[in-house]
GROMACS .gro file of C-alpha atoms in nm:
model
  327
    1ARG     CA    1  -2.275   6.199   3.609
    2GLU     CA    2  -2.406   6.409   3.321
    3ARG     CA    3  -2.759   6.296   3.405
    4GLU     CA    4  -2.706   6.396   3.771
    5GLU     CA    5  -2.577   6.740   3.669
    6LYS     CA    6  -2.878   6.790   3.443
    7LYS     CA    7  -3.108   6.682   3.726
    8MET     CA    8  -2.952   6.934   3.966
    9SER     CA    9  -2.982   7.208   3.704
   10ASN     CA   10  -3.350   7.129   3.658
   11GLN     CA   11  -3.403   7.147   4.036
   12PHE     CA   12  -3.238   7.493   4.046
   13ARG     CA   13  -3.457   7.613   3.761
   14ASP     CA   14  -3.775   7.482   3.925
   15ALA     CA   15  -3.685   7.651   4.257
   16PHE     CA   16  -3.625   7.986   4.086
   17GLN     CA   17  -3.954   7.962   3.900
   18ARG     CA   18  -4.148   7.888   4.220
   19MET     CA   19  -3.985   8.184   4.401
   20SER     CA   20  -4.053   8.419   4.110
   21ARG     CA   21  -4.423   8.325   4.115
   22GLN     CA   22  -4.448   8.382   4.491
   23MET     CA   23  -4.272   8.725   4.498
   24PRO     CA   24  -4.565   8.936   4.351
   25ASN     CA   25  -4.813   8.784   4.597
   26MET     CA   26  -4.589   8.870   4.891
   27GLY     CA   27  -4.521   9.234   4.786
   28GLY     CA   28  -4.877   9.349   4.683
   29GLY     CA   29  -5.082   9.274   5.002
   30GLY     CA   30  -5.118   9.630   5.168
   31SER     CA   31  -5.240   9.966   5.030
   32GLY     CA   32  -5.134  10.212   5.307
   33GLY     CA   33  -4.806  10.314   5.459
   34GLY     CA   34  -4.824  10.052   5.730
   35GLY     CA   35  -4.929   9.798   5.475
   36GLY     CA   36  -4.638   9.896   5.250
   37GLY     CA   37  -4.391   9.853   5.534
   38GLY     CA   38  -4.530   9.509   5.610
   39GLY     CA   39  -4.503   9.412   5.243
   40ARG     CA   40  -4.139   9.516   5.229
   41GLY     CA   41  -4.062   9.305   5.538
   42VAL     CA   42  -4.224   9.001   5.385
   43ALA     CA   43  -4.029   9.057   5.061
   44GLU     CA   44  -3.702   9.078   5.249
   45ALA     CA   45  -3.779   8.758   5.440
   46ALA     CA   46  -3.863   8.582   5.114
   47SER     CA   47  -3.538   8.703   4.958
   48ARG     CA   48  -3.339   8.574   5.254
   49ALA     CA   49  -3.520   8.240   5.236
   50LEU     CA   50  -3.449   8.219   4.863
   51ALA     CA   51  -3.081   8.296   4.915
   52SER     CA   52  -3.058   8.035   5.190
   53THR     CA   53  -3.224   7.778   4.967
   54ILE     CA   54  -2.991   7.855   4.678
   55LEU     CA   55  -2.688   7.836   4.907
   56ALA     CA   56  -2.800   7.503   5.054
   57LEU     CA   57  -2.865   7.354   4.711
   58SER     CA   58  -2.530   7.480   4.585
   59LEU     CA   59  -2.346   7.333   4.883
   60GLY     CA   60  -2.530   7.001   4.845
   61TYR     CA   61  -2.459   6.984   4.474
   62GLY     CA   62  -2.093   7.070   4.528
   63ALA     CA   63  -2.047   6.821   4.811
   64TYR     CA   64  -2.217   6.543   4.615
   65ASN     CA   65  -2.023   6.599   4.292
   66SER     CA   66  -1.683   6.691   4.436
   67VAL     CA   67  -1.587   6.331   4.528
   68TYR     CA   68  -1.590   6.003   4.336
   69ASN     CA   69  -1.474   5.650   4.412
   70VAL     CA   70  -1.243   5.430   4.201
   71GLY     CA   71  -1.301   5.058   4.260
   72GLY     CA   72  -1.049   4.777   4.276
   73GLY     CA   73  -0.886   4.694   3.941
   74HIS     CA   74  -0.983   5.034   3.797
   75ARG     CA   75  -0.814   5.363   3.719
   76ALA     CA   76  -0.959   5.709   3.645
   77VAL     CA   77  -0.871   5.995   3.414
   78VAL     CA   78  -1.029   6.342   3.445
   79PHE     CA   79  -1.166   6.567   3.172
   80ASN     CA   80  -1.158   6.938   3.256
   81ARG     CA   81  -1.403   7.164   3.071
   82VAL     CA   82  -1.142   7.440   3.055
   83LEU     CA   83  -0.807   7.260   3.018
   84GLY     CA   84  -0.915   6.937   2.850
   85MET     CA   85  -0.771   6.600   2.955
   86LYS     CA   86  -0.555   6.609   3.267
   87GLU     CA   87  -0.236   6.402   3.243
   88ARG     CA   88  -0.266   6.257   3.592
   89ILE     CA   89  -0.406   5.904   3.639
   90TYR     CA   90  -0.602   5.850   3.959
   91GLY     CA   91  -0.576   5.523   4.150
   92GLU     CA   92  -0.817   5.321   4.361
   93GLY     CA   93  -1.010   5.480   4.645
   94LEU     CA   94  -1.175   5.818   4.711
   95ASN     CA   95  -1.072   6.107   4.486
   96PHE     CA   96  -1.175   6.474   4.456
   97ASN     CA   97  -1.268   6.689   4.159
   98ILE     CA   98  -1.423   7.027   4.086
   99PRO     CA   99  -1.800   6.990   4.032
  100TRP     CA  100  -1.925   7.061   3.682
  101PHE     CA  101  -1.582   7.173   3.563
  102GLU     CA  102  -1.427   6.823   3.587
  103ARG     CA  103  -1.569   6.483   3.490
  104PRO     CA  104  -1.393   6.155   3.584
  105VAL     CA  105  -1.374   5.864   3.337
  106ILE     CA  106  -1.311   5.524   3.496
  107TYR     CA  107  -1.129   5.241   3.314
  108ASP     CA  108  -1.128   4.871   3.400
  109ILE     CA  109  -0.762   4.760   3.382
  110ARG     CA  110  -0.826   4.394   3.466
  111THR     CA  111  -0.753   4.123   3.209
  112ARG     CA  112  -1.046   4.050   2.977
  113PRO     CA  113  -1.093   3.783   2.705
  114VAL     CA  114  -1.171   3.835   2.337
  115ASN     CA  115  -1.253   3.549   2.095
  116LEU     CA  116  -1.216   3.559   1.718
  117GLN     CA  117  -1.286   3.296   1.450
  118THR     CA  118  -1.178   3.353   1.093
  119LEU     CA  119  -1.146   3.164   0.763
  120THR     CA  120  -0.812   3.195   0.587
  121GLY     CA  121  -0.580   3.013   0.345
  122SER     CA  122  -0.260   2.821   0.415
  123LYS     CA  123   0.063   2.825   0.218
  124ASP     CA  124  -0.056   2.536  -0.003
  125LEU     CA  125  -0.390   2.716  -0.066
  126GLN     CA  126  -0.599   2.504   0.169
  127MET     CA  127  -0.886   2.680   0.347
  128VAL     CA  128  -0.846   2.676   0.727
  129THR     CA  129  -1.087   2.785   1.000
  130ILE     CA  130  -0.893   2.911   1.302
  131ALA     CA  131  -1.026   3.040   1.635
  132ILE     CA  132  -0.810   3.258   1.864
  133ARG     CA  133  -0.866   3.360   2.227
  134VAL     CA  134  -0.679   3.666   2.355
  135LEU     CA  135  -0.643   3.794   2.714
  136HIS     CA  136  -0.579   4.169   2.707
  137LYS     CA  137  -0.589   4.486   2.918
  138PRO     CA  138  -0.511   4.854   2.865
  139ASP     CA  139  -0.172   4.994   2.963
  140PRO     CA  140  -0.243   5.164   3.302
  141THR     CA  141   0.015   5.434   3.229
  142LYS     CA  142  -0.139   5.527   2.890
  143LEU     CA  143  -0.505   5.566   2.980
  144VAL     CA  144  -0.512   5.936   2.889
  145TRP     CA  145  -0.388   5.857   2.536
  146ILE     CA  146  -0.635   5.568   2.504
  147TYR     CA  147  -0.932   5.786   2.605
  148ARG     CA  148  -0.821   6.071   2.383
  149TYR     CA  149  -0.779   5.862   2.068
  150LEU     CA  150  -0.978   5.539   2.119
  151GLY     CA  151  -1.237   5.601   2.392
  152LEU     CA  152  -1.379   5.355   2.642
  153ASN     CA  153  -1.453   5.083   2.384
  154TYR     CA  154  -1.092   5.064   2.266
  155ASP     CA  155  -1.100   4.682   2.242
  156GLU     CA  156  -1.396   4.683   2.002
  157ARG     CA  157  -1.223   4.940   1.783
  158VAL     CA  158  -0.878   4.777   1.762
  159LEU     CA  159  -0.866   4.405   1.848
  160PRO     CA  160  -1.094   4.250   1.580
  161SER     CA  161  -0.894   4.400   1.294
  162ILE     CA  162  -0.543   4.325   1.425
  163MET     CA  163  -0.636   3.974   1.545
  164ASN     CA  164  -0.781   3.890   1.204
  165GLU     CA  165  -0.484   4.031   1.016
  166CYS     CA  166  -0.217   3.865   1.235
  167ALA     CA  167  -0.388   3.524   1.224
  168LYS     CA  168  -0.416   3.530   0.844
  169ALA     CA  169  -0.058   3.653   0.798
  170VAL     CA  170   0.088   3.375   1.016
  171VAL     CA  171  -0.128   3.092   0.876
  172ALA     CA  172  -0.021   3.186   0.522
  173ARG     CA  173   0.341   3.098   0.612
  174TYR     CA  174   0.267   2.729   0.685
  175ASN     CA  175   0.133   2.435   0.488
  176ALA     CA  176  -0.186   2.267   0.604
  177ASN     CA  177  -0.007   1.970   0.762
  178GLU     CA  178   0.241   2.201   0.937
  179LEU     CA  179  -0.046   2.380   1.111
  180LEU     CA  180  -0.107   2.053   1.299
  181THR     CA  181   0.249   1.929   1.349
  182LYS     CA  182   0.387   2.276   1.438
  183ARG     CA  183   0.089   2.415   1.627
  184ASP     CA  184   0.300   2.553   1.913
  185ARG     CA  185   0.518   2.748   1.670
  186VAL     CA  186   0.212   2.885   1.490
  187SER     CA  187   0.063   2.999   1.822
  188ALA     CA  188   0.391   3.166   1.925
  189ASP     CA  189   0.414   3.352   1.591
  190ILE     CA  190   0.056   3.479   1.622
  191ALA     CA  191   0.122   3.594   1.981
  192ARG     CA  192   0.438   3.780   1.877
  193GLU     CA  193   0.265   3.955   1.588
  194LEU     CA  194  -0.033   4.052   1.804
  195LYS     CA  195   0.182   4.194   2.083
  196GLN     CA  196   0.375   4.408   1.837
  197ARG     CA  197   0.058   4.542   1.673
  198ALA     CA  198  -0.127   4.596   2.004
  199HIS     CA  199   0.172   4.783   2.150
  200ASN     CA  200   0.110   5.059   1.896
  201PHE     CA  201  -0.232   5.113   2.058
  202ASN     CA  202  -0.104   5.083   2.419
  203ILE     CA  203  -0.285   4.752   2.473
  204LEU     CA  204  -0.111   4.474   2.666
  205MET     CA  205  -0.149   4.106   2.566
  206ASP     CA  206  -0.130   3.861   2.856
  207ASP     CA  207  -0.197   3.544   2.657
  208VAL     CA  208  -0.278   3.430   2.301
  209ALA     CA  209  -0.404   3.077   2.232
  210ILE     CA  210  -0.541   2.880   1.935
  211THR     CA  211  -0.866   2.723   2.058
  212HIS     CA  212  -0.985   2.562   1.733
  213LEU     CA  213  -0.832   2.459   1.402
  214SER     CA  214  -1.021   2.281   1.124
  215PHE     CA  215  -0.987   2.226   0.749
  216SER     CA  216  -1.231   2.208   0.460
  217PRO     CA  217  -1.426   1.881   0.407
  218GLU     CA  218  -1.241   1.819   0.078
  219TYR     CA  219  -0.903   1.838   0.248
  220ALA     CA  220  -1.019   1.613   0.532
  221ARG     CA  221  -1.133   1.349   0.280
  222ALA     CA  222  -0.802   1.378   0.092
  223VAL     CA  223  -0.606   1.327   0.414
  224GLU     CA  224  -0.815   1.024   0.502
  225ALA     CA  225  -0.765   0.875   0.154
  226LYS     CA  226  -0.391   0.935   0.182
  227GLN     CA  227  -0.376   0.754   0.515
  228VAL     CA  228  -0.573   0.460   0.372
  229ALA     CA  229  -0.337   0.443   0.073
  230GLN     CA  230  -0.034   0.446   0.301
  231GLN     CA  231  -0.178   0.163   0.509
  232ASP     CA  232  -0.252  -0.039   0.195
  233ALA     CA  233   0.104   0.020   0.073
  234GLU     CA  234   0.246  -0.097   0.406
  235ARG     CA  235   0.022  -0.404   0.395
  236ALA     CA  236   0.134  -0.485   0.038
  237LYS     CA  237   0.496  -0.438   0.144
  238TYR     CA  238   0.461  -0.699   0.417
  239ILE     CA  239   0.279  -0.932   0.177
  240VAL     CA  240   0.574  -0.908  -0.065
  241ILE     CA  241   0.820  -0.973   0.216
  242GLY     CA  242   0.617  -1.276   0.323
  243ALA     CA  243   0.609  -1.411  -0.033
  244GLN     CA  244   0.986  -1.366  -0.063
  245GLN     CA  245   1.041  -1.554   0.261
  246GLU     CA  246   0.806  -1.831   0.147
  247LYS     CA  247   0.996  -1.852  -0.184
  248LYS     CA  248   1.325  -1.884   0.002
  249THR     CA  249   1.173  -2.155   0.220
  250ILE     CA  250   1.054  -2.354  -0.083
  251ILE     CA  251   1.393  -2.320  -0.254
  252THR     CA  252   1.575  -2.427   0.059
  253LYS     CA  253   1.341  -2.722   0.105
  254ALA     CA  254   1.385  -2.829  -0.259
  255ARG     CA  255   1.762  -2.806  -0.230
  256GLY     CA  256   1.748  -3.014   0.084
  257GLU     CA  257   1.534  -3.281  -0.082
  258ALA     CA  258   1.761  -3.285  -0.387
  259GLU     CA  259   2.070  -3.320  -0.174
  260SER     CA  260   1.897  -3.588   0.034
  261ALA     CA  261   1.805  -3.785  -0.282
  262GLU     CA  262   2.157  -3.751  -0.413
  263LEU     CA  263   2.303  -3.874  -0.085
  264ILE     CA  264   2.059  -4.166  -0.075
  265GLY     CA  265   2.151  -4.264  -0.434
  266THR     CA  266   2.521  -4.247  -0.352
  267ALA     CA  267   2.471  -4.457  -0.038
  268VAL     CA  268   2.266  -4.720  -0.224
  269LYS     CA  269   2.525  -4.739  -0.500
  270LYS     CA  270   2.813  -4.787  -0.262
  271ASN     CA  271   2.634  -5.011  -0.013
  272PRO     CA  272   2.308  -5.189  -0.111
  273GLY     CA  273   2.263  -5.284   0.250
  274PHE     CA  274   2.146  -4.926   0.315
  275MET     CA  275   1.820  -5.007   0.138
  276LYS     CA  276   1.777  -5.317   0.345
  277LEU     CA  277   1.809  -5.103   0.658
  278ARG     CA  278   1.550  -4.864   0.524
  279ARG     CA  279   1.317  -5.156   0.441
  280ILE     CA  280   1.356  -5.284   0.797
  281ASP     CA  281   1.265  -4.939   0.938
  282ALA     CA  282   0.965  -4.915   0.703
  283ALA     CA  283   0.855  -5.266   0.795
  284ARG     CA  284   0.878  -5.182   1.164
  285GLU     CA  285   0.656  -4.876   1.121
  286ILE     CA  286   0.402  -5.066   0.905
  287ALA     CA  287   0.390  -5.354   1.152
  288ASP     CA  288   0.328  -5.112   1.438
  289ILE     CA  289   0.041  -4.947   1.246
  290VAL     CA  290  -0.117  -5.283   1.145
  291SER     CA  291  -0.089  -5.421   1.498
  292HIS     CA  292  -0.276  -5.126   1.648
  293SER     CA  293  -0.541  -5.114   1.373
  294GLY     CA  294  -0.881  -5.280   1.424
  295ASN     CA  295  -0.930  -5.340   1.049
  296LYS     CA  296  -0.861  -5.664   0.867
  297VAL     CA  297  -0.564  -5.667   0.626
  298TYR     CA  298  -0.599  -5.864   0.301
  299LEU     CA  299  -0.265  -5.768   0.143
  300ASN     CA  300   0.031  -6.006   0.138
  301ALA     CA  301   0.356  -5.950   0.317
  302ASP     CA  302   0.537  -5.840  -0.002
  303SER     CA  303   0.288  -5.565  -0.063
  304LEU     CA  304   0.317  -5.449   0.295
  305LEU     CA  305   0.700  -5.464   0.285
  306LEU     CA  306   0.689  -5.717   0.571
  307ASN     CA  307   0.859  -6.005   0.393
  308LEU     CA  308   1.208  -5.971   0.533
  309LEU     CA  309   1.305  -6.344   0.519
  310GLY     CA  310   1.201  -6.449   0.166
  311ASP     CA  311   1.352  -6.365  -0.171
  312ALA     CA  312   1.227  -6.004  -0.161
  313ASP     CA  313   1.576  -5.877  -0.098
  314ASP     CA  314   1.712  -6.057  -0.403
  315LYS     CA  315   1.433  -5.917  -0.619
  316PHE     CA  316   1.496  -5.570  -0.478
  317GLU     CA  317   1.871  -5.590  -0.546
  318LYS     CA  318   1.809  -5.713  -0.899
  319GLY     CA  319   1.570  -5.424  -0.954
  320ILE     CA  320   1.834  -5.179  -0.831
  321GLY     CA  321   2.093  -5.332  -1.059
  322THR     CA  322   1.857  -5.313  -1.357
  323ARG     CA  323   1.755  -4.946  -1.301
  324GLY     CA  324   2.105  -4.832  -1.207
  325TRP     CA  325   2.069  -4.621  -0.890
  326GLY     CA  326   2.309  -4.342  -0.846
  327ARG     CA  327   2.382  -4.299  -1.215
   0.00000   0.00000   0.00000
């Protein structure tokens, strides 16, 4: 609008200069009385034409600059050259103002995004890179204050500093592992801090979100090594449990074999016929194996425990009596 006003002023100046150059030529044409009268008539006609031209240009300039349009999602405030900022806020549609004396300033009050990425330290002194995305808009009822103290680029003046400060202040309250396990709480704390700080500048926050969170390479390697160590510890724990179970199994098996041997010795001592029964069972199994085998057997019946009718039983009983089973 300032460029348009300057253009109209230049047009007025050019028109006046052209008329001033033409006036001497119109008034100095005749030398006699009749000629003088004709010159005065031409001068009067030129003056009337000049006045008409000035009036038409003035009306055109006033009509063109006396109205302005406010689009959807926008609001306007008006600066008066005499009174300063007017307190009224103009809504959408066609609005009127006084040409040259008043100048409208239009604000976009729709929600807009701002992204910020910063490097900060956690409570346990780990370096963290955090990225924040904020959806903001100006308070429609405070546009006069915003223009008076912040201007049209209010977001560039205010948001980077308060976003950076709030993010660093909140991250410093949590340890590095808590930033991952309590991410929703961290995001809520940052949003609360930002809304409080932005309210002082009449800026409304619609949404605050953490879009990226990363740690230093050293911390990432330390976390990975910790996880590997924990897995190794768990694996060793199960190995120890398995060894303990195997030990219990061996002990139980040994106790069973010892008890079985003791019971066999007691049975043989009380009744030697028990061994004969066992010899018969062993002979049955050996005979079944030999009968199904295709190999030739060159051992005698005593060696194969198959002599159940000879004097093997007497020799076996004598051997038991000599060694003293069950003692």
